[in-house]
């Protein structure tokens, strides 16, 4: 990754966060909760840069239609996020697969 790539990535992230800050306060709060959850769960597809902007697109469309954030996603943020990434492998999945062949991996 070149310095130019890093600079471009920062520009894109700042533009993304400006879009988030333009959302109504309740949408911003829920977006930040979703972002934190997705960063913790770690879907591999998060790094391709389309999931989080897609959520902002979805929220912007909902705001334009006059819908509240709970009308868009429901009351369970984690369940909504899990549904978004249900077919995406996570880093936890990759780690578990890498450990499955080693002795003691099934210990709890």
PDB file of N, CA and C in Angstrom:
ATOM      1  N   UNK A   1       0.851  -1.175   0.000  1.00  0.00           N
ATOM      2  CA  UNK A   1       0.000   0.000   0.000  1.00  0.00           C
ATOM      3  C   UNK A   1       0.898   1.239   0.000  1.00  0.00           C
ATOM      4  N   UNK A   2       0.657   2.091  -0.948  1.00  0.00           N
ATOM      5  CA  UNK A   2       1.479   3.293  -1.067  1.00  0.00           C
ATOM      6  C   UNK A   2       0.933   4.409  -0.178  1.00  0.00           C
ATOM      7  N   UNK A   3       1.733   5.427  -0.022  1.00  0.00           N
ATOM      8  CA  UNK A   3       1.304   6.590   0.757  1.00  0.00           C
ATOM      9  C   UNK A   3       0.092   7.234   0.097  1.00  0.00           C
ATOM     10  N   UNK A   4       0.080   7.261  -1.222  1.00  0.00           N
ATOM     11  CA  UNK A   4      -1.052   7.832  -1.960  1.00  0.00           C
ATOM     12  C   UNK A   4      -2.344   7.064  -1.643  1.00  0.00           C
ATOM     13  N   UNK A   5      -2.243   5.749  -1.543  1.00  0.00           N
ATOM     14  CA  UNK A   5      -3.408   4.929  -1.187  1.00  0.00           C
ATOM     15  C   UNK A   5      -3.911   5.265   0.221  1.00  0.00           C
ATOM     16  N   UNK A   6      -2.984   5.461   1.128  1.00  0.00           N
ATOM     17  CA  UNK A   6      -3.347   5.807   2.504  1.00  0.00           C
ATOM     18  C   UNK A   6      -4.037   7.161   2.545  1.00  0.00           C
ATOM     19  N   UNK A   7      -3.486   8.132   1.820  1.00  0.00           N
ATOM     20  CA  UNK A   7      -4.080   9.470   1.773  1.00  0.00           C
ATOM     21  C   UNK A   7      -5.485   9.407   1.169  1.00  0.00           C
ATOM     22  N   UNK A   8      -5.631   8.661   0.085  1.00  0.00           N
ATOM     23  CA  UNK A   8      -6.934   8.517  -0.557  1.00  0.00           C
ATOM     24  C   UNK A   8      -7.928   7.838   0.381  1.00  0.00           C
ATOM     25  N   UNK A   9      -7.474   6.826   1.089  1.00  0.00           N
ATOM     26  CA  UNK A   9      -8.337   6.147   2.055  1.00  0.00           C
ATOM     27  C   UNK A   9      -8.814   7.081   3.150  1.00  0.00           C
ATOM     28  N   UNK A  10      -7.922   7.939   3.637  1.00  0.00           N
ATOM     29  CA  UNK A  10      -8.311   8.909   4.669  1.00  0.00           C
ATOM     30  C   UNK A  10      -9.322   9.906   4.125  1.00  0.00           C
ATOM     31  N   UNK A  11      -9.141  10.342   2.895  1.00  0.00           N
ATOM     32  CA  UNK A  11     -10.096  11.271   2.280  1.00  0.00           C
ATOM     33  C   UNK A  11     -11.474  10.620   2.172  1.00  0.00           C
ATOM     34  N   UNK A  12     -11.491   9.370   1.736  1.00  0.00           N
ATOM     35  CA  UNK A  12     -12.760   8.658   1.617  1.00  0.00           C
ATOM     36  C   UNK A  12     -13.426   8.481   2.977  1.00  0.00           C
ATOM     37  N   UNK A  13     -12.627   8.163   4.000  1.00  0.00           N
ATOM     38  CA  UNK A  13     -13.182   7.976   5.338  1.00  0.00           C
ATOM     39  C   UNK A  13     -13.755   9.285   5.873  1.00  0.00           C
ATOM     40  N   UNK A  14     -13.050  10.381   5.663  1.00  0.00           N
ATOM     41  CA  UNK A  14     -13.550  11.683   6.124  1.00  0.00           C
ATOM     42  C   UNK A  14     -14.853  12.052   5.414  1.00  0.00           C
ATOM     43  N   UNK A  15     -14.927  11.806   4.118  1.00  0.00           N
ATOM     44  CA  UNK A  15     -16.154  12.081   3.365  1.00  0.00           C
ATOM     45  C   UNK A  15     -17.300  11.201   3.883  1.00  0.00           C
ATOM     46  N   UNK A  16     -16.978   9.944   4.185  1.00  0.00           N
ATOM     47  CA  UNK A  16     -17.974   9.020   4.728  1.00  0.00           C
ATOM     48  C   UNK A  16     -18.498   9.538   6.070  1.00  0.00           C
ATOM     49  N   UNK A  17     -17.597   9.932   6.945  1.00  0.00           N
ATOM     50  CA  UNK A  17     -18.004  10.404   8.261  1.00  0.00           C
ATOM     51  C   UNK A  17     -18.768  11.725   8.172  1.00  0.00           C
ATOM     52  N   UNK A  18     -18.483  12.552   7.176  1.00  0.00           N
ATOM     53  CA  UNK A  18     -19.257  13.780   6.964  1.00  0.00           C
ATOM     54  C   UNK A  18     -20.701  13.432   6.608  1.00  0.00           C
ATOM     55  N   UNK A  19     -20.882  12.374   5.825  1.00  0.00           N
ATOM     56  CA  UNK A  19     -22.232  11.913   5.499  1.00  0.00           C
ATOM     57  C   UNK A  19     -22.956  11.430   6.757  1.00  0.00           C
ATOM     58  N   UNK A  20     -22.231  10.718   7.610  1.00  0.00           N
ATOM     59  CA  UNK A  20     -22.825  10.232   8.861  1.00  0.00           C
ATOM     60  C   UNK A  20     -23.255  11.418   9.724  1.00  0.00           C
ATOM     61  N   UNK A  21     -22.402  12.435   9.827  1.00  0.00           N
ATOM     62  CA  UNK A  21     -22.716  13.599  10.659  1.00  0.00           C
ATOM     63  C   UNK A  21     -23.882  14.415  10.107  1.00  0.00           C
ATOM     64  N   UNK A  22     -24.201  14.249   8.834  1.00  0.00           N
ATOM     65  CA  UNK A  22     -25.337  14.952   8.229  1.00  0.00           C
ATOM     66  C   UNK A  22     -26.667  14.249   8.521  1.00  0.00           C
ATOM     67  N   UNK A  23     -26.613  13.037   9.038  1.00  0.00           N
ATOM     68  CA  UNK A  23     -27.831  12.297   9.382  1.00  0.00           C
ATOM     69  C   UNK A  23     -28.455  12.887  10.649  1.00  0.00           C
ATOM     70  N   UNK A  24     -29.754  12.661  10.856  1.00  0.00           N
ATOM     71  CA  UNK A  24     -30.375  13.078  12.126  1.00  0.00           C
ATOM     72  C   UNK A  24     -29.678  12.393  13.309  1.00  0.00           C
ATOM     73  N   UNK A  25     -29.730  13.029  14.477  1.00  0.00           N
ATOM     74  CA  UNK A  25     -29.020  12.485  15.650  1.00  0.00           C
ATOM     75  C   UNK A  25     -29.332  11.029  15.982  1.00  0.00           C
ATOM     76  N   UNK A  26     -30.595  10.621  15.898  1.00  0.00           N
ATOM     77  CA  UNK A  26     -30.922   9.235  16.235  1.00  0.00           C
ATOM     78  C   UNK A  26     -30.298   8.260  15.235  1.00  0.00           C
ATOM     79  N   UNK A  27     -30.247   8.637  13.977  1.00  0.00           N
ATOM     80  CA  UNK A  27     -29.610   7.796  12.964  1.00  0.00           C
ATOM     81  C   UNK A  27     -28.095   7.709  13.207  1.00  0.00           C
ATOM     82  N   UNK A  28     -27.507   8.836  13.610  1.00  0.00           N
ATOM     83  CA  UNK A  28     -26.067   8.838  13.902  1.00  0.00           C
ATOM     84  C   UNK A  28     -25.735   7.896  15.052  1.00  0.00           C
ATOM     85  N   UNK A  29     -26.547   7.939  16.090  1.00  0.00           N
ATOM     86  CA  UNK A  29     -26.308   7.075  17.253  1.00  0.00           C
ATOM     87  C   UNK A  29     -26.379   5.609  16.846  1.00  0.00           C
ATOM     88  N   UNK A  30     -27.405   5.245  16.110  1.00  0.00           N
ATOM     89  CA  UNK A  30     -27.566   3.853  15.697  1.00  0.00           C
ATOM     90  C   UNK A  30     -26.453   3.451  14.741  1.00  0.00           C
ATOM     91  N   UNK A  31     -26.065   4.345  13.822  1.00  0.00           N
ATOM     92  CA  UNK A  31     -24.967   4.033  12.906  1.00  0.00           C
ATOM     93  C   UNK A  31     -23.693   3.729  13.703  1.00  0.00           C
ATOM     94  N   UNK A  32     -23.391   4.552  14.692  1.00  0.00           N
ATOM     95  CA  UNK A  32     -22.169   4.345  15.483  1.00  0.00           C
ATOM     96  C   UNK A  32     -22.226   3.029  16.251  1.00  0.00           C
ATOM     97  N   UNK A  33     -23.411   2.667  16.733  1.00  0.00           N
ATOM     98  CA  UNK A  33     -23.567   1.370  17.399  1.00  0.00           C
ATOM     99  C   UNK A  33     -23.326   0.228  16.402  1.00  0.00           C
ATOM    100  N   UNK A  34     -23.884   0.385  15.206  1.00  0.00           N
ATOM    101  CA  UNK A  34     -23.701  -0.641  14.174  1.00  0.00           C
ATOM    102  C   UNK A  34     -22.235  -0.751  13.785  1.00  0.00           C
ATOM    103  N   UNK A  35     -21.598   0.393  13.611  1.00  0.00           N
ATOM    104  CA  UNK A  35     -20.184   0.408  13.241  1.00  0.00           C
ATOM    105  C   UNK A  35     -19.341  -0.302  14.304  1.00  0.00           C
ATOM    106  N   UNK A  36     -19.582   0.036  15.554  1.00  0.00           N
ATOM    107  CA  UNK A  36     -18.843  -0.616  16.642  1.00  0.00           C
ATOM    108  C   UNK A  36     -19.071  -2.118  16.670  1.00  0.00           C
ATOM    109  N   UNK A  37     -20.308  -2.525  16.481  1.00  0.00           N
ATOM    110  CA  UNK A  37     -20.633  -3.953  16.468  1.00  0.00           C
ATOM    111  C   UNK A  37     -19.923  -4.651  15.313  1.00  0.00           C
ATOM    112  N   UNK A  38     -19.984  -4.039  14.124  1.00  0.00           N
ATOM    113  CA  UNK A  38     -19.356  -4.663  12.959  1.00  0.00           C
ATOM    114  C   UNK A  38     -17.839  -4.706  13.085  1.00  0.00           C
ATOM    115  N   UNK A  39     -17.243  -3.680  13.697  1.00  0.00           N
ATOM    116  CA  UNK A  39     -15.799  -3.712  13.919  1.00  0.00           C
ATOM    117  C   UNK A  39     -15.437  -4.834  14.885  1.00  0.00           C
ATOM    118  N   UNK A  40     -16.304  -5.079  15.869  1.00  0.00           N
ATOM    119  CA  UNK A  40     -16.032  -6.138  16.846  1.00  0.00           C
ATOM    120  C   UNK A  40     -16.225  -7.521  16.229  1.00  0.00           C
ATOM    121  N   UNK A  41     -17.314  -7.701  15.491  1.00  0.00           N
ATOM    122  CA  UNK A  41     -17.611  -8.998  14.887  1.00  0.00           C
ATOM    123  C   UNK A  41     -16.617  -9.300  13.773  1.00  0.00           C
ATOM    124  N   UNK A  42     -16.239  -8.279  13.035  1.00  0.00           N
ATOM    125  CA  UNK A  42     -15.191  -8.408  12.041  1.00  0.00           C
ATOM    126  C   UNK A  42     -15.514  -9.176  10.783  1.00  0.00           C
ATOM    127  N   UNK A  43     -16.590  -8.787  10.046  1.00  0.00           N
ATOM    128  CA  UNK A  43     -16.794  -9.472   8.765  1.00  0.00           C
ATOM    129  C   UNK A  43     -15.635  -9.151   7.824  1.00  0.00           C
ATOM    130  N   UNK A  44     -15.160 -10.159   7.135  1.00  0.00           N
ATOM    131  CA  UNK A  44     -14.029  -9.987   6.226  1.00  0.00           C
ATOM    132  C   UNK A  44     -14.362  -8.947   5.157  1.00  0.00           C
ATOM    133  N   UNK A  45     -15.632  -8.881   4.748  1.00  0.00           N
ATOM    134  CA  UNK A  45     -16.042  -7.945   3.699  1.00  0.00           C
ATOM    135  C   UNK A  45     -16.014  -6.486   4.147  1.00  0.00           C
ATOM    136  N   UNK A  46     -15.839  -6.235   5.433  1.00  0.00           N
ATOM    137  CA  UNK A  46     -15.801  -4.862   5.929  1.00  0.00           C
ATOM    138  C   UNK A  46     -14.644  -4.088   5.314  1.00  0.00           C
ATOM    139  N   UNK A  47     -13.571  -4.777   5.035  1.00  0.00           N
ATOM    140  CA  UNK A  47     -12.394  -4.100   4.497  1.00  0.00           C
ATOM    141  C   UNK A  47     -12.529  -3.716   3.032  1.00  0.00           C
ATOM    142  N   UNK A  48     -13.542  -4.222   2.322  1.00  0.00           N
ATOM    143  CA  UNK A  48     -13.684  -3.846   0.912  1.00  0.00           C
ATOM    144  C   UNK A  48     -14.316  -2.467   0.749  1.00  0.00           C
ATOM    145  N   UNK A  49     -14.812  -1.899   1.846  1.00  0.00           N
ATOM    146  CA  UNK A  49     -15.275  -0.523   1.817  1.00  0.00           C
ATOM    147  C   UNK A  49     -16.674  -0.287   1.295  1.00  0.00           C
ATOM    148  N   UNK A  50     -17.522  -1.311   1.203  1.00  0.00           N
ATOM    149  CA  UNK A  50     -18.875  -1.094   0.698  1.00  0.00           C
ATOM    150  C   UNK A  50     -19.954  -1.238   1.757  1.00  0.00           C
ATOM    151  N   UNK A  51     -19.695  -1.969   2.818  1.00  0.00           N
ATOM    152  CA  UNK A  51     -20.731  -2.234   3.820  1.00  0.00           C
ATOM    153  C   UNK A  51     -21.157  -0.967   4.563  1.00  0.00           C
ATOM    154  N   UNK A  52     -20.214  -0.251   5.144  1.00  0.00           N
ATOM    155  CA  UNK A  52     -20.563   0.932   5.925  1.00  0.00           C
ATOM    156  C   UNK A  52     -21.174   2.038   5.065  1.00  0.00           C
ATOM    157  N   UNK A  53     -20.612   2.351   3.892  1.00  0.00           N
ATOM    158  CA  UNK A  53     -21.279   3.340   3.036  1.00  0.00           C
ATOM    159  C   UNK A  53     -22.674   2.884   2.599  1.00  0.00           C
ATOM    160  N   UNK A  54     -22.860   1.588   2.437  1.00  0.00           N
ATOM    161  CA  UNK A  54     -24.180   1.067   2.094  1.00  0.00           C
ATOM    162  C   UNK A  54     -25.191   1.320   3.197  1.00  0.00           C
ATOM    163  N   UNK A  55     -24.751   1.219   4.440  1.00  0.00           N
ATOM    164  CA  UNK A  55     -25.631   1.506   5.572  1.00  0.00           C
ATOM    165  C   UNK A  55     -26.011   2.987   5.566  1.00  0.00           C
ATOM    166  N   UNK A  56     -25.037   3.852   5.288  1.00  0.00           N
ATOM    167  CA  UNK A  56     -25.333   5.288   5.233  1.00  0.00           C
ATOM    168  C   UNK A  56     -26.310   5.581   4.087  1.00  0.00           C
ATOM    169  N   UNK A  57     -26.104   4.945   2.935  1.00  0.00           N
ATOM    170  CA  UNK A  57     -27.042   5.103   1.817  1.00  0.00           C
ATOM    171  C   UNK A  57     -28.460   4.727   2.255  1.00  0.00           C
ATOM    172  N   UNK A  58     -28.571   3.585   2.930  1.00  0.00           N
ATOM    173  CA  UNK A  58     -29.856   3.085   3.417  1.00  0.00           C
ATOM    174  C   UNK A  58     -30.499   4.090   4.372  1.00  0.00           C
ATOM    175  N   UNK A  59     -29.705   4.633   5.299  1.00  0.00           N
ATOM    176  CA  UNK A  59     -30.225   5.617   6.246  1.00  0.00           C
ATOM    177  C   UNK A  59     -30.639   6.899   5.537  1.00  0.00           C
ATOM    178  N   UNK A  60     -29.838   7.358   4.578  1.00  0.00           N
ATOM    179  CA  UNK A  60     -30.171   8.579   3.843  1.00  0.00           C
ATOM    180  C   UNK A  60     -31.490   8.421   3.077  1.00  0.00           C
ATOM    181  N   UNK A  61     -31.674   7.258   2.473  1.00  0.00           N
ATOM    182  CA  UNK A  61     -32.931   6.990   1.766  1.00  0.00           C
ATOM    183  C   UNK A  61     -34.107   6.980   2.742  1.00  0.00           C
ATOM    184  N   UNK A  62     -33.901   6.383   3.902  1.00  0.00           N
ATOM    185  CA  UNK A  62     -34.959   6.359   4.919  1.00  0.00           C
ATOM    186  C   UNK A  62     -35.306   7.753   5.411  1.00  0.00           C
ATOM    187  N   UNK A  63     -34.298   8.581   5.625  1.00  0.00           N
ATOM    188  CA  UNK A  63     -34.533   9.954   6.058  1.00  0.00           C
ATOM    189  C   UNK A  63     -35.319  10.707   4.983  1.00  0.00           C
ATOM    190  N   UNK A  64     -34.940  10.512   3.720  1.00  0.00           N
ATOM    191  CA  UNK A  64     -35.637  11.176   2.610  1.00  0.00           C
ATOM    192  C   UNK A  64     -37.103  10.763   2.547  1.00  0.00           C
ATOM    193  N   UNK A  65     -37.401   9.542   2.958  1.00  0.00           N
ATOM    194  CA  UNK A  65     -38.786   9.047   2.971  1.00  0.00           C
ATOM    195  C   UNK A  65     -39.508   9.384   4.275  1.00  0.00           C
ATOM    196  N   UNK A  66     -38.795  10.037   5.195  1.00  0.00           N
ATOM    197  CA  UNK A  66     -39.397  10.427   6.464  1.00  0.00           C
ATOM    198  C   UNK A  66     -39.500   9.313   7.482  1.00  0.00           C
ATOM    199  N   UNK A  67     -38.703   8.278   7.324  1.00  0.00           N
ATOM    200  CA  UNK A  67     -38.758   7.134   8.242  1.00  0.00           C
ATOM    201  C   UNK A  67     -37.748   7.311   9.377  1.00  0.00           C
ATOM    202  N   UNK A  68     -38.160   6.927  10.557  1.00  0.00           N
ATOM    203  CA  UNK A  68     -37.266   6.920  11.701  1.00  0.00           C
ATOM    204  C   UNK A  68     -36.327   5.722  11.622  1.00  0.00           C
ATOM    205  N   UNK A  69     -35.270   5.786  12.381  1.00  0.00           N
ATOM    206  CA  UNK A  69     -34.262   4.733  12.323  1.00  0.00           C
ATOM    207  C   UNK A  69     -34.820   3.389  12.783  1.00  0.00           C
ATOM    208  N   UNK A  70     -35.705   3.403  13.761  1.00  0.00           N
ATOM    209  CA  UNK A  70     -36.276   2.137  14.231  1.00  0.00           C
ATOM    210  C   UNK A  70     -37.221   1.529  13.211  1.00  0.00           C
ATOM    211  N   UNK A  71     -37.838   2.362  12.382  1.00  0.00           N
ATOM    212  CA  UNK A  71     -38.661   1.843  11.287  1.00  0.00           C
ATOM    213  C   UNK A  71     -37.788   1.132  10.254  1.00  0.00           C
ATOM    214  N   UNK A  72     -36.557   1.600  10.117  1.00  0.00           N
ATOM    215  CA  UNK A  72     -35.659   1.036   9.123  1.00  0.00           C
ATOM    216  C   UNK A  72     -35.030  -0.280   9.573  1.00  0.00           C
ATOM    217  N   UNK A  73     -34.570  -0.321  10.810  1.00  0.00           N
ATOM    218  CA  UNK A  73     -33.804  -1.493  11.237  1.00  0.00           C
ATOM    219  C   UNK A  73     -34.463  -2.316  12.333  1.00  0.00           C
ATOM    220  N   UNK A  74     -35.470  -1.784  12.988  1.00  0.00           N
ATOM    221  CA  UNK A  74     -36.066  -2.485  14.115  1.00  0.00           C
ATOM    222  C   UNK A  74     -35.380  -2.098  15.411  1.00  0.00           C
ATOM    223  N   UNK A  75     -35.686  -2.801  16.468  1.00  0.00           N
ATOM    224  CA  UNK A  75     -35.155  -2.432  17.788  1.00  0.00           C
ATOM    225  C   UNK A  75     -33.881  -3.172  18.172  1.00  0.00           C
ATOM    226  N   UNK A  76     -33.499  -4.181  17.421  1.00  0.00           N
ATOM    227  CA  UNK A  76     -32.311  -4.976  17.758  1.00  0.00           C
ATOM    228  C   UNK A  76     -31.202  -4.714  16.731  1.00  0.00           C
ATOM    229  N   UNK A  77     -30.291  -3.827  17.102  1.00  0.00           N
ATOM    230  CA  UNK A  77     -29.207  -3.427  16.202  1.00  0.00           C
ATOM    231  C   UNK A  77     -28.334  -4.629  15.847  1.00  0.00           C
ATOM    232  N   UNK A  78     -27.997  -5.430  16.830  1.00  0.00           N
ATOM    233  CA  UNK A  78     -27.123  -6.584  16.583  1.00  0.00           C
ATOM    234  C   UNK A  78     -27.776  -7.574  15.621  1.00  0.00           C
ATOM    235  N   UNK A  79     -29.056  -7.827  15.797  1.00  0.00           N
ATOM    236  CA  UNK A  79     -29.744  -8.757  14.897  1.00  0.00           C
ATOM    237  C   UNK A  79     -29.767  -8.220  13.475  1.00  0.00           C
ATOM    238  N   UNK A  80     -29.983  -6.914  13.321  1.00  0.00           N
ATOM    239  CA  UNK A  80     -29.969  -6.311  11.996  1.00  0.00           C
ATOM    240  C   UNK A  80     -28.584  -6.465  11.361  1.00  0.00           C
ATOM    241  N   UNK A  81     -27.539  -6.187  12.132  1.00  0.00           N
ATOM    242  CA  UNK A  81     -26.166  -6.321  11.625  1.00  0.00           C
ATOM    243  C   UNK A  81     -25.857  -7.772  11.277  1.00  0.00           C
ATOM    244  N   UNK A  82     -26.265  -8.682  12.139  1.00  0.00           N
ATOM    245  CA  UNK A  82     -26.032 -10.105  11.868  1.00  0.00           C
ATOM    246  C   UNK A  82     -26.705 -10.526  10.567  1.00  0.00           C
ATOM    247  N   UNK A  83     -27.895  -9.989  10.320  1.00  0.00           N
ATOM    248  CA  UNK A  83     -28.599 -10.308   9.083  1.00  0.00           C
ATOM    249  C   UNK A  83     -27.856  -9.746   7.872  1.00  0.00           C
ATOM    250  N   UNK A  84     -27.264  -8.558   8.028  1.00  0.00           N
ATOM    251  CA  UNK A  84     -26.492  -7.960   6.933  1.00  0.00           C
ATOM    252  C   UNK A  84     -25.296  -8.819   6.526  1.00  0.00           C
ATOM    253  N   UNK A  85     -24.667  -9.434   7.512  1.00  0.00           N
ATOM    254  CA  UNK A  85     -23.422 -10.160   7.247  1.00  0.00           C
ATOM    255  C   UNK A  85     -23.586 -11.674   7.350  1.00  0.00           C
ATOM    256  N   UNK A  86     -24.821 -12.146   7.325  1.00  0.00           N
ATOM    257  CA  UNK A  86     -25.066 -13.578   7.562  1.00  0.00           C
ATOM    258  C   UNK A  86     -24.349 -14.491   6.576  1.00  0.00           C
ATOM    259  N   UNK A  87     -24.148 -14.049   5.354  1.00  0.00           N
ATOM    260  CA  UNK A  87     -23.477 -14.885   4.361  1.00  0.00           C
ATOM    261  C   UNK A  87     -22.007 -14.523   4.191  1.00  0.00           C
ATOM    262  N   UNK A  88     -21.510 -13.623   5.025  1.00  0.00           N
ATOM    263  CA  UNK A  88     -20.112 -13.183   4.933  1.00  0.00           C
ATOM    264  C   UNK A  88     -19.280 -13.871   6.001  1.00  0.00           C
ATOM    265  N   UNK A  89     -18.139 -14.390   5.625  1.00  0.00           N
ATOM    266  CA  UNK A  89     -17.263 -14.958   6.653  1.00  0.00           C
ATOM    267  C   UNK A  89     -16.703 -13.846   7.539  1.00  0.00           C
ATOM    268  N   UNK A  90     -16.500 -14.169   8.797  1.00  0.00           N
ATOM    269  CA  UNK A  90     -15.924 -13.200   9.734  1.00  0.00           C
ATOM    270  C   UNK A  90     -14.502 -13.626  10.070  1.00  0.00           C
ATOM    271  N   UNK A  91     -13.766 -12.698  10.667  1.00  0.00           N
ATOM    272  CA  UNK A  91     -12.421 -13.049  11.104  1.00  0.00           C
ATOM    273  C   UNK A  91     -12.478 -14.106  12.201  1.00  0.00           C
ATOM    274  N   UNK A  92     -13.530 -14.092  13.002  1.00  0.00           N
ATOM    275  CA  UNK A  92     -13.703 -15.124  14.021  1.00  0.00           C
ATOM    276  C   UNK A  92     -13.881 -16.489  13.369  1.00  0.00           C
ATOM    277  N   UNK A  93     -14.644 -16.540  12.264  1.00  0.00           N
ATOM    278  CA  UNK A  93     -14.811 -17.795  11.530  1.00  0.00           C
ATOM    279  C   UNK A  93     -13.469 -18.290  11.000  1.00  0.00           C
ATOM    280  N   UNK A  94     -12.703 -17.381  10.417  1.00  0.00           N
ATOM    281  CA  UNK A  94     -11.405 -17.749   9.856  1.00  0.00           C
ATOM    282  C   UNK A  94     -10.467 -18.256  10.953  1.00  0.00           C
ATOM    283  N   UNK A  95     -10.491 -17.597  12.095  1.00  0.00           N
ATOM    284  CA  UNK A  95      -9.652 -18.026  13.208  1.00  0.00           C
ATOM    285  C   UNK A  95     -10.075 -19.400  13.702  1.00  0.00           C
ATOM    286  N   UNK A  96     -11.382 -19.586  13.846  1.00  0.00           N
ATOM    287  CA  UNK A  96     -11.878 -20.880  14.328  1.00  0.00           C
ATOM    288  C   UNK A  96     -11.510 -21.999  13.361  1.00  0.00           C
ATOM    289  N   UNK A  97     -11.615 -21.727  12.061  1.00  0.00           N
ATOM    290  CA  UNK A  97     -11.241 -22.730  11.073  1.00  0.00           C
ATOM    291  C   UNK A  97      -9.751 -23.054  11.156  1.00  0.00           C
ATOM    292  N   UNK A  98      -8.938 -22.019  11.389  1.00  0.00           N
ATOM    293  CA  UNK A  98      -7.497 -22.266  11.468  1.00  0.00           C
ATOM    294  C   UNK A  98      -7.139 -23.082  12.706  1.00  0.00           C
ATOM    295  N   UNK A  99      -7.946 -22.955  13.746  1.00  0.00           N
ATOM    296  CA  UNK A  99      -7.670 -23.667  14.984  1.00  0.00           C
ATOM    297  C   UNK A  99      -8.301 -25.056  15.015  1.00  0.00           C
ATOM    298  N   UNK A 100      -9.238 -25.336  14.127  1.00  0.00           N
ATOM    299  CA  UNK A 100      -9.993 -26.584  14.205  1.00  0.00           C
ATOM    300  C   UNK A 100      -9.127 -27.824  14.025  1.00  0.00           C
ATOM    301  N   UNK A 101      -8.024 -27.711  13.342  1.00  0.00           N
ATOM    302  CA  UNK A 101      -7.177 -28.859  13.133  1.00  0.00           C
ATOM    303  C   UNK A 101      -6.169 -29.092  14.238  1.00  0.00           C
ATOM    304  N   UNK A 102      -6.072 -28.175  15.168  1.00  0.00           N
ATOM    305  CA  UNK A 102      -5.082 -28.282  16.240  1.00  0.00           C
ATOM    306  C   UNK A 102      -5.682 -28.932  17.473  1.00  0.00           C
ATOM    307  N   UNK A 103      -4.893 -29.715  18.206  1.00  0.00           N
ATOM    308  CA  UNK A 103      -5.387 -30.345  19.436  1.00  0.00           C
ATOM    309  C   UNK A 103      -5.806 -29.291  20.457  1.00  0.00           C
ATOM    310  N   UNK A 104      -6.918 -29.550  21.099  1.00  0.00           N
ATOM    311  CA  UNK A 104      -7.380 -28.646  22.147  1.00  0.00           C
ATOM    312  C   UNK A 104      -8.187 -27.463  21.641  1.00  0.00           C
ATOM    313  N   UNK A 105      -8.433 -27.377  20.355  1.00  0.00           N
ATOM    314  CA  UNK A 105      -9.167 -26.235  19.809  1.00  0.00           C
ATOM    315  C   UNK A 105     -10.616 -26.228  20.254  1.00  0.00           C
ATOM    316  N   UNK A 106     -11.152 -27.372  20.597  1.00  0.00           N
ATOM    317  CA  UNK A 106     -12.557 -27.449  20.976  1.00  0.00           C
ATOM    318  C   UNK A 106     -12.777 -27.149  22.464  1.00  0.00           C
ATOM    319  N   UNK A 107     -11.709 -26.916  23.214  1.00  0.00           N
ATOM    320  CA  UNK A 107     -11.873 -26.622  24.646  1.00  0.00           C
ATOM    321  C   UNK A 107     -12.637 -25.327  24.844  1.00  0.00           C
ATOM    322  N   UNK A 108     -13.432 -25.306  25.903  1.00  0.00           N
ATOM    323  CA  UNK A 108     -14.195 -24.081  26.237  1.00  0.00           C
ATOM    324  C   UNK A 108     -13.808 -23.578  27.575  1.00  0.00           C
TER     325      UNK A 108
END
